[in-house]
mmCIF file of C-alpha atoms in Angstrom:
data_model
loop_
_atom_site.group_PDB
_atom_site.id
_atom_site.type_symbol
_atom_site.label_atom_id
_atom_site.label_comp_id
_atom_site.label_asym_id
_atom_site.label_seq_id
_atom_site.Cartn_x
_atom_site.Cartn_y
_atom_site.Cartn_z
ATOM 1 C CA UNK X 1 1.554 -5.236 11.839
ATOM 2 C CA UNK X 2 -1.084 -7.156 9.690
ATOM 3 C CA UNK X 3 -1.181 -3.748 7.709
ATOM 4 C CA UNK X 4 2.493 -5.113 6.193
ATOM 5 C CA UNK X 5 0.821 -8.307 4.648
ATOM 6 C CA UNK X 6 -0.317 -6.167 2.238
ATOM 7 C CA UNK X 7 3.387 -6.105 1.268
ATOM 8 C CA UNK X 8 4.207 -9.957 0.401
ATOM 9 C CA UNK X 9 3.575 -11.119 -2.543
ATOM 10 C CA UNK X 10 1.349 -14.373 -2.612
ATOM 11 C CA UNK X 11 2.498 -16.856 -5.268
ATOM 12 C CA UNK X 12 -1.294 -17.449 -7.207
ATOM 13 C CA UNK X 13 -1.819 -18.912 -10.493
ATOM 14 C CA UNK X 14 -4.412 -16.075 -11.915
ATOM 15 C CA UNK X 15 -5.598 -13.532 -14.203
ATOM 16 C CA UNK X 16 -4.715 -10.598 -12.112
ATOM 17 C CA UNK X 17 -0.909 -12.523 -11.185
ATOM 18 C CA UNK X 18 -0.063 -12.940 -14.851
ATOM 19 C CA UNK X 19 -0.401 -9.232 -15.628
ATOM 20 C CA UNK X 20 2.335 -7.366 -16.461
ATOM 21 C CA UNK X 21 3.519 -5.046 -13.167
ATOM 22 C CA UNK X 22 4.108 -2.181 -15.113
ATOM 23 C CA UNK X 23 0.831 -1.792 -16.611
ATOM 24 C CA UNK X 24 -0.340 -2.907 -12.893
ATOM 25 C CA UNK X 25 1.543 -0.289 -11.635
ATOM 26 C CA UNK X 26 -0.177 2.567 -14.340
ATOM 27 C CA UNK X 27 -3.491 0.706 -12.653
ATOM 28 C CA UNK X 28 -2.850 1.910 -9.514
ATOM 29 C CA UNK X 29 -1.285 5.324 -10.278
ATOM 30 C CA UNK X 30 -4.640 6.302 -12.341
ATOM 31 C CA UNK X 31 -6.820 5.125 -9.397
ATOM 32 C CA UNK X 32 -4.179 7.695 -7.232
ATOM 33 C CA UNK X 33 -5.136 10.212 -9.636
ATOM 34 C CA UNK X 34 -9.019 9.942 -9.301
ATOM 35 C CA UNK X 35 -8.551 9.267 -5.616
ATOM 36 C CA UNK X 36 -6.871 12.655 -5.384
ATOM 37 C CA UNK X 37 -9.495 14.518 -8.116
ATOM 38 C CA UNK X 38 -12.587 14.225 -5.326
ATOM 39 C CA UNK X 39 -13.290 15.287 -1.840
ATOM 40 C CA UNK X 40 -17.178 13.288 -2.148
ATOM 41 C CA UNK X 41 -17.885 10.106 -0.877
ATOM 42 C CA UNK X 42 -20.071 8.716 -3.954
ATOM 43 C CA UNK X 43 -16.432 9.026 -6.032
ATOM 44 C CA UNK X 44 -14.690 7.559 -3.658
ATOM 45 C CA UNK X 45 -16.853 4.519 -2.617
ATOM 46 C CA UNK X 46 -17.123 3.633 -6.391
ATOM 47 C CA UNK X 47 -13.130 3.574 -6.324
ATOM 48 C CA UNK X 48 -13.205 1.098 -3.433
ATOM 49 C CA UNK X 49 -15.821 -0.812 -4.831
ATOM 50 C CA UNK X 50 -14.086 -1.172 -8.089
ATOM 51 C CA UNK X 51 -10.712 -2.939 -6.423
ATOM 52 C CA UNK X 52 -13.039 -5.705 -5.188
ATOM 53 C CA UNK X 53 -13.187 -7.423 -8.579
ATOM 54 C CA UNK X 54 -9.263 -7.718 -8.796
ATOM 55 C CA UNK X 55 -9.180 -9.006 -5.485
ATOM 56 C CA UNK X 56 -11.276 -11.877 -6.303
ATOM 57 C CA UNK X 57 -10.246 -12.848 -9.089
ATOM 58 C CA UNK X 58 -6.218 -12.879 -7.980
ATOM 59 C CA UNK X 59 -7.650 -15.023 -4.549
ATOM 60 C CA UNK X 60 -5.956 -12.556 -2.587
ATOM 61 C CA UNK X 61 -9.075 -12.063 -0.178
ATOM 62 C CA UNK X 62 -7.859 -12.730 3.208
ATOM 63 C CA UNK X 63 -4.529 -10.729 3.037
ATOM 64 C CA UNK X 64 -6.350 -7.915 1.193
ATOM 65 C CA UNK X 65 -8.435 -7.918 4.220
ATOM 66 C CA UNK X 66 -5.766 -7.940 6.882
ATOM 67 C CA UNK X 67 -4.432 -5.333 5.074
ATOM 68 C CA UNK X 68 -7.183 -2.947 5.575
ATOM 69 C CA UNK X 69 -7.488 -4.562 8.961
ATOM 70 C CA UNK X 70 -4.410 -3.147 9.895
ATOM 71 C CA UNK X 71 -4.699 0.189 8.065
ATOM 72 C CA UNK X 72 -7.596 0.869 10.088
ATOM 73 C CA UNK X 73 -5.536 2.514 12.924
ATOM 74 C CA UNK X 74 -4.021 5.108 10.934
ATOM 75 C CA UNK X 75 -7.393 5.588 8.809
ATOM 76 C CA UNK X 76 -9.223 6.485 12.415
ATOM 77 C CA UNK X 77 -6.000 8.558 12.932
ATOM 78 C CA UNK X 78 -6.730 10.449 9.726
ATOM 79 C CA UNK X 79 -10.264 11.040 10.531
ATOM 80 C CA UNK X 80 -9.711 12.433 13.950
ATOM 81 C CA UNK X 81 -6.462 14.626 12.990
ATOM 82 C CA UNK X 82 -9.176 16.103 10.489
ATOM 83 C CA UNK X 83 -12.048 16.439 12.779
ATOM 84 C CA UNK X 84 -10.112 18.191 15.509
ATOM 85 C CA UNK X 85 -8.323 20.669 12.563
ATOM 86 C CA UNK X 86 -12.093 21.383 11.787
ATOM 87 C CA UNK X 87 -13.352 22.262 15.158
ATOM 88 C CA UNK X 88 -10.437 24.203 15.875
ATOM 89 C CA UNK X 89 -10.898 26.213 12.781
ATOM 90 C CA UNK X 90 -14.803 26.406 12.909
ATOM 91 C CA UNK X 91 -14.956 27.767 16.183
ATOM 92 C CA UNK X 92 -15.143 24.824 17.732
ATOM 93 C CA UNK X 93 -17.884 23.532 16.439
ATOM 94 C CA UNK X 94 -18.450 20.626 13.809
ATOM 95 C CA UNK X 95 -21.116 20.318 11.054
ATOM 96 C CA UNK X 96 -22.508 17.037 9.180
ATOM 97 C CA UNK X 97 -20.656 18.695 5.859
ATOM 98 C CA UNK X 98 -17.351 19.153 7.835
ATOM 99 C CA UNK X 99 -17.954 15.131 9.132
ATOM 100 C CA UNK X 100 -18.337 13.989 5.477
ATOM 101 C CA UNK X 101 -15.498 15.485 4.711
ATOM 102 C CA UNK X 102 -13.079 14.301 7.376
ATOM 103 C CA UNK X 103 -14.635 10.557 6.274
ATOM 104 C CA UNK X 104 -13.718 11.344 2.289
ATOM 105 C CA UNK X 105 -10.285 12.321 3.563
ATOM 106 C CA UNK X 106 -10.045 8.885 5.538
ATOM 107 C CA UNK X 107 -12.156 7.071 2.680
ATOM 108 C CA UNK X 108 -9.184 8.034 0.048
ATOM 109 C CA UNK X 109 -6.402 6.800 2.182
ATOM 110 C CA UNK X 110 -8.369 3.169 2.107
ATOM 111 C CA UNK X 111 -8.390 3.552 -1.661
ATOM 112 C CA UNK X 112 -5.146 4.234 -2.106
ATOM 113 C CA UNK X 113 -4.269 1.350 0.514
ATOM 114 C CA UNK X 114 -6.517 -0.960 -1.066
ATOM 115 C CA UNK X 115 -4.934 -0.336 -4.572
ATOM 116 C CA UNK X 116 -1.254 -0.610 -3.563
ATOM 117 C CA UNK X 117 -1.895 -3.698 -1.193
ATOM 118 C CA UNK X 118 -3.343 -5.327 -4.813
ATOM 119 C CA UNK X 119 -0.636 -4.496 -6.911
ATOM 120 C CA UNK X 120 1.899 -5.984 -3.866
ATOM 121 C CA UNK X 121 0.117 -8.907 -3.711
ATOM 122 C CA UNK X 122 -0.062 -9.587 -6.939
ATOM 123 C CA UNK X 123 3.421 -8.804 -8.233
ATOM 124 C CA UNK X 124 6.535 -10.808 -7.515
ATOM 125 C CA UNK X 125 9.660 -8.806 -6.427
ATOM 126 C CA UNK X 126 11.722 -10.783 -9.096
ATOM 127 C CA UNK X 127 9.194 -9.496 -12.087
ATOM 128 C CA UNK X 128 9.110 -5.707 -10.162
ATOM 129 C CA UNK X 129 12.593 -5.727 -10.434
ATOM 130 C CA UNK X 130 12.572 -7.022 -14.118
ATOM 131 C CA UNK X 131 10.001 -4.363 -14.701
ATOM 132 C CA UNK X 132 11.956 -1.574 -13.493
ATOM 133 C CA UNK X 133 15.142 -2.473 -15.304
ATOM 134 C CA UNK X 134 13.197 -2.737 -18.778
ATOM 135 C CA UNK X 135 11.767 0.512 -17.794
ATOM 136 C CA UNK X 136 15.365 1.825 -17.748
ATOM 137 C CA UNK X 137 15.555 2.564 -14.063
ATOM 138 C CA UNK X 138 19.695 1.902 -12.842
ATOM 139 C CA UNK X 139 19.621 -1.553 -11.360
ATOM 140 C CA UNK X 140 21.006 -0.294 -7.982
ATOM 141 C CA UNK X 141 17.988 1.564 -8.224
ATOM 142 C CA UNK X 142 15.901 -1.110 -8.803
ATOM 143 C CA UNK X 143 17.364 -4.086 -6.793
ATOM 144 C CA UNK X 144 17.221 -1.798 -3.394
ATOM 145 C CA UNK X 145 13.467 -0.948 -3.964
ATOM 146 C CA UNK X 146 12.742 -4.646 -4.896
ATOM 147 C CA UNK X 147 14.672 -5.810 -1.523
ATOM 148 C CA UNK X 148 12.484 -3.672 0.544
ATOM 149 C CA UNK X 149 9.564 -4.835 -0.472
ATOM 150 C CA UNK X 150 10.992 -8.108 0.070
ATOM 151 C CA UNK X 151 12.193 -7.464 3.793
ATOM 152 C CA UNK X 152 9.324 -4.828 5.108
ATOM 153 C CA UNK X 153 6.779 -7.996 5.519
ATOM 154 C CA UNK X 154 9.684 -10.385 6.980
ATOM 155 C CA UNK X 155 10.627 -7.112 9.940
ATOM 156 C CA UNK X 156 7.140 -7.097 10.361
ATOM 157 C CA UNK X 157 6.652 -10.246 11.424
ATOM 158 C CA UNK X 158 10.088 -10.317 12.937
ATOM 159 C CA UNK X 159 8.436 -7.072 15.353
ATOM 160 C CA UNK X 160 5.101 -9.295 15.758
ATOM 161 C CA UNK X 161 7.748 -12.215 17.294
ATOM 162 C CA UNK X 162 9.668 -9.919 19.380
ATOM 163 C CA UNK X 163 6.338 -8.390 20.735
ATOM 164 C CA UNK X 164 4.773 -11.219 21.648
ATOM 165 C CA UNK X 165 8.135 -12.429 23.184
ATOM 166 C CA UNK X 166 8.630 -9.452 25.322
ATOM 167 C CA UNK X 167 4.760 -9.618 26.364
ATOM 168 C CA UNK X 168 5.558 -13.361 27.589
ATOM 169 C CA UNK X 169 8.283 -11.797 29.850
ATOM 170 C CA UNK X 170 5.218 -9.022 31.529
ATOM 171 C CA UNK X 171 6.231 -5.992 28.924
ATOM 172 C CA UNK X 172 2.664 -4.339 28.857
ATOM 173 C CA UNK X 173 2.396 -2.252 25.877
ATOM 174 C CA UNK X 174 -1.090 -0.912 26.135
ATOM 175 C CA UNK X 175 -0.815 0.740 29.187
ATOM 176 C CA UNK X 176 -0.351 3.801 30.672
ATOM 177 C CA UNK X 177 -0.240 7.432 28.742
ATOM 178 C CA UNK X 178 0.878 8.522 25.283
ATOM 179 C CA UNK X 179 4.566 8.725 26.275
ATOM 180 C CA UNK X 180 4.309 5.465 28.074
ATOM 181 C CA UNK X 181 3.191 4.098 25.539
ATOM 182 C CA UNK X 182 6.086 5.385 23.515
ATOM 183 C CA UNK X 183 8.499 3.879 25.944
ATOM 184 C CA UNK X 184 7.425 1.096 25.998
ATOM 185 C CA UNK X 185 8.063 0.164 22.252
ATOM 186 C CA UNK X 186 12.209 0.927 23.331
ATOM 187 C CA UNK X 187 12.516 -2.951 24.231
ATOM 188 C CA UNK X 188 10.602 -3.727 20.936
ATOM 189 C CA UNK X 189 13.176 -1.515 18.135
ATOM 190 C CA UNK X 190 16.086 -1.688 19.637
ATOM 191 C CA UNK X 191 16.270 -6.295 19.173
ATOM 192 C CA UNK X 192 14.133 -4.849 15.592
ATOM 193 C CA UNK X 193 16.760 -2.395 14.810
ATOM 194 C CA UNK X 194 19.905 -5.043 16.133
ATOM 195 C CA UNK X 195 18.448 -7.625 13.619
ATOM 196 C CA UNK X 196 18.071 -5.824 10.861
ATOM 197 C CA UNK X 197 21.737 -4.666 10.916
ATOM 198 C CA UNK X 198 22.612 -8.122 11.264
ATOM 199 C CA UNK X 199 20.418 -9.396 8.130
ATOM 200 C CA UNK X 200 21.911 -5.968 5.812
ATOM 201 C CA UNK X 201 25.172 -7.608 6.564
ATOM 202 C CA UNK X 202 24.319 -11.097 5.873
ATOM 203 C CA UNK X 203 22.610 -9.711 2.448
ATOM 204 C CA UNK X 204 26.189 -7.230 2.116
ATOM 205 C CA UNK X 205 28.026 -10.780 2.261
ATOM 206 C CA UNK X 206 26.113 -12.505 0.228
ATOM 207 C CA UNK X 207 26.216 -9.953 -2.785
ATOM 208 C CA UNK X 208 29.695 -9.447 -2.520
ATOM 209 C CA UNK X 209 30.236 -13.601 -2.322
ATOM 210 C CA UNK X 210 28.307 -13.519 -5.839
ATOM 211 C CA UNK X 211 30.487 -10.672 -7.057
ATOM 212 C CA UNK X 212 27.207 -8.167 -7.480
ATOM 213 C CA UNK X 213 28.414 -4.697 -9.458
ATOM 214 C CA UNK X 214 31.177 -6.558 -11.909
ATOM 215 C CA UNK X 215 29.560 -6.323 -14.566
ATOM 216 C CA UNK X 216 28.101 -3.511 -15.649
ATOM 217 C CA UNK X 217 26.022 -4.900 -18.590
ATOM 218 C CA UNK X 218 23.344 -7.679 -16.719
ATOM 219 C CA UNK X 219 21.503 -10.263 -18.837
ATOM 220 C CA UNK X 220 18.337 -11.636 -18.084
ATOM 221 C CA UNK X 221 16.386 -14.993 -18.663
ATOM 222 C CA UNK X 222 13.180 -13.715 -19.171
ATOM 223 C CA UNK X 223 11.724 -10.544 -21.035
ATOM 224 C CA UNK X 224 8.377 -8.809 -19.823
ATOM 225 C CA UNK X 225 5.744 -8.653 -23.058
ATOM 226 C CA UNK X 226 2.477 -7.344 -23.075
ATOM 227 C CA UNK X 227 -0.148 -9.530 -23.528
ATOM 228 C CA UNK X 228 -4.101 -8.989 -24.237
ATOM 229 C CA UNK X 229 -4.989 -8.584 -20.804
ATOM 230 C CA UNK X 230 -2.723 -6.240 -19.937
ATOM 231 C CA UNK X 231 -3.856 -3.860 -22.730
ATOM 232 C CA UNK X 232 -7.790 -4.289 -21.854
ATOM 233 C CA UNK X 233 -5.927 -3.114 -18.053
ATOM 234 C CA UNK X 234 -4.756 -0.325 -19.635
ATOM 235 C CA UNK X 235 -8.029 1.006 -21.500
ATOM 236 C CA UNK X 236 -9.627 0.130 -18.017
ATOM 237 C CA UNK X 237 -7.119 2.891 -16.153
ATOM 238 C CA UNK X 238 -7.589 5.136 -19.177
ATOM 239 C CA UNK X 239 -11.344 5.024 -19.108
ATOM 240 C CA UNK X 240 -11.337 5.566 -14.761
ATOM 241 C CA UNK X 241 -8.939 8.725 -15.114
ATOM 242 C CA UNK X 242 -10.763 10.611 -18.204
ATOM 243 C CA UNK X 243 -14.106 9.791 -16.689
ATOM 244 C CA UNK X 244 -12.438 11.250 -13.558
ATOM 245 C CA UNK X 245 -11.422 14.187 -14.976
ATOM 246 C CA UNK X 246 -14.336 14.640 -16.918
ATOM 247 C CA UNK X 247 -16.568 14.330 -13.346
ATOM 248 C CA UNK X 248 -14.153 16.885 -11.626
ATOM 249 C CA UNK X 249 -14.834 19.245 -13.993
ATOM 250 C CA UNK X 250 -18.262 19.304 -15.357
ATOM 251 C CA UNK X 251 -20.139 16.948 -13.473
ATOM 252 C CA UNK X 252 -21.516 17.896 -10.022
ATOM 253 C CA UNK X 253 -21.455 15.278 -7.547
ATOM 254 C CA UNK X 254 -23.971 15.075 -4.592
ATOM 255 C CA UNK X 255 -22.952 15.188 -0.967
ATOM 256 C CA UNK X 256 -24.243 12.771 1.471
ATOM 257 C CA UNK X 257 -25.515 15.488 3.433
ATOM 258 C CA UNK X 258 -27.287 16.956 0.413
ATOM 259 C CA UNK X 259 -29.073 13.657 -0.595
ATOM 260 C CA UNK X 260 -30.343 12.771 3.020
ATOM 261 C CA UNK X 261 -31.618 16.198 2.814
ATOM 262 C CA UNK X 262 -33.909 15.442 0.030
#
């Protein structure tokens, strides 16, 4: 579940906080671009690498790291779905070339995680939701993205409280088979799934207490404005996608396999 703190926003006073989340958000859908451009580690590395200044500079360190912490399941997921598709297809057998790229395919789902857990961290739901509406999106649009974002952290640690409650009464979730396993989760969702019913409610309630939907023309206190650094963010994510596409096309990139072979 620690993959979901990636998801809650962290209430900093810093460079990378004060940025406007739509330009933030252009950030991260340029590094999804270059992610996507290259099957080669050296690309791919150098995407990862460049997320660590960001994360430093917004103090975000330890939940960027539990993050990837948690991510790591589905990453060694990736890389074995891809390894086994290779030796099936290959006769079973598997080269170093077909390795490297089953790790690029695993190495690009970090980026992208990495990128998006930033941008989440980073950006209050009030000020995503104020972005969205300036960017002409329908507010019921808008408010029911902004409230997940809000409630996928709080279920998560709602599921972390009901698993360690259930594991206090003997439920043993790690053992046995696949489909065990599976059944096992059943006394986890269905108190998960029970409770969040019960909160949509409460949150039903409360919007309709407050009137939400009268008026069709909404007002808002404060305005999003670009400021200076959010315009050196945006040369920065035009700069990484041209010199992306540029790479993809007429630059050729090394393998790991073909460097070690040097």
């Amino acid at each position: 579940m620690s993959i979901f703190d990636g998801l809650k926003f962290r209430r900093v006073n810093s460079i990378i906080h004060n940025l406007d989340p739509r330009i933030k958000f252009i950030y991260v859908i340029g590094v999804f671009i270059a992610a996507l451009l290259f099957l080669q580690i050296i690309p791919l590395v150098a995407l990862f690498l460049l997320q660590l200044p960001f994360v430093f500079l917004a103090r975000v360190q330890r939940q960027w790291m539990r993050s990837l912490r948690g991510a790591a399941f589905l990453a060694g997921f990736i890389f074995f779905i891809n390894i086994v598709t290779i030796f099936l297809g290959n006769n079973y057998t598997v080269t170093p070339s077909n390795i490297e790229g089953a790790l690029s395919m695993t190495l690009r789902f970090v980026v992208l995680v990495e990128s998006f857990s930033v941008f989440f961290l980073t950006t209050s739901p009030d000020h995503l939701g104020l972005a969205l509406e300036q960017s002409r999106v329908p507010y019921e649009f808008a408010f029911a993205f902004t409230t997940a974002v809000r409630f996928v952290p709080v279920l998560a640690e709602e599921a972390q409280t009901i698993m360690d409650a259930q594991k206090a009464r003997g439920l043993e979730l790690e053992k046995g088979n696949l489909l065990k396993r599976i059944r096992n989760y059943i006394p986890i969702l269905i108190p998960l799934i029970v409770s969040a019913i019960r909160r949509s409610l409460e949150l039903a309630e409360a919007m309709e207490s407050r009137a939400w939907g009268a008026c069709k023309k909404r007002t808002n206190l404060y305005t999003l404005r670009l400021h200076k650094g959010d315009y050196v963010l945006l040369g920065i994510t035009a700069i990484i996608v041209i010199g992306a596409i540029y790479a993809y096309f007429y630059v050729s990139i090394p393998t790991i396999v073909s460097l070690l072979l040097l």
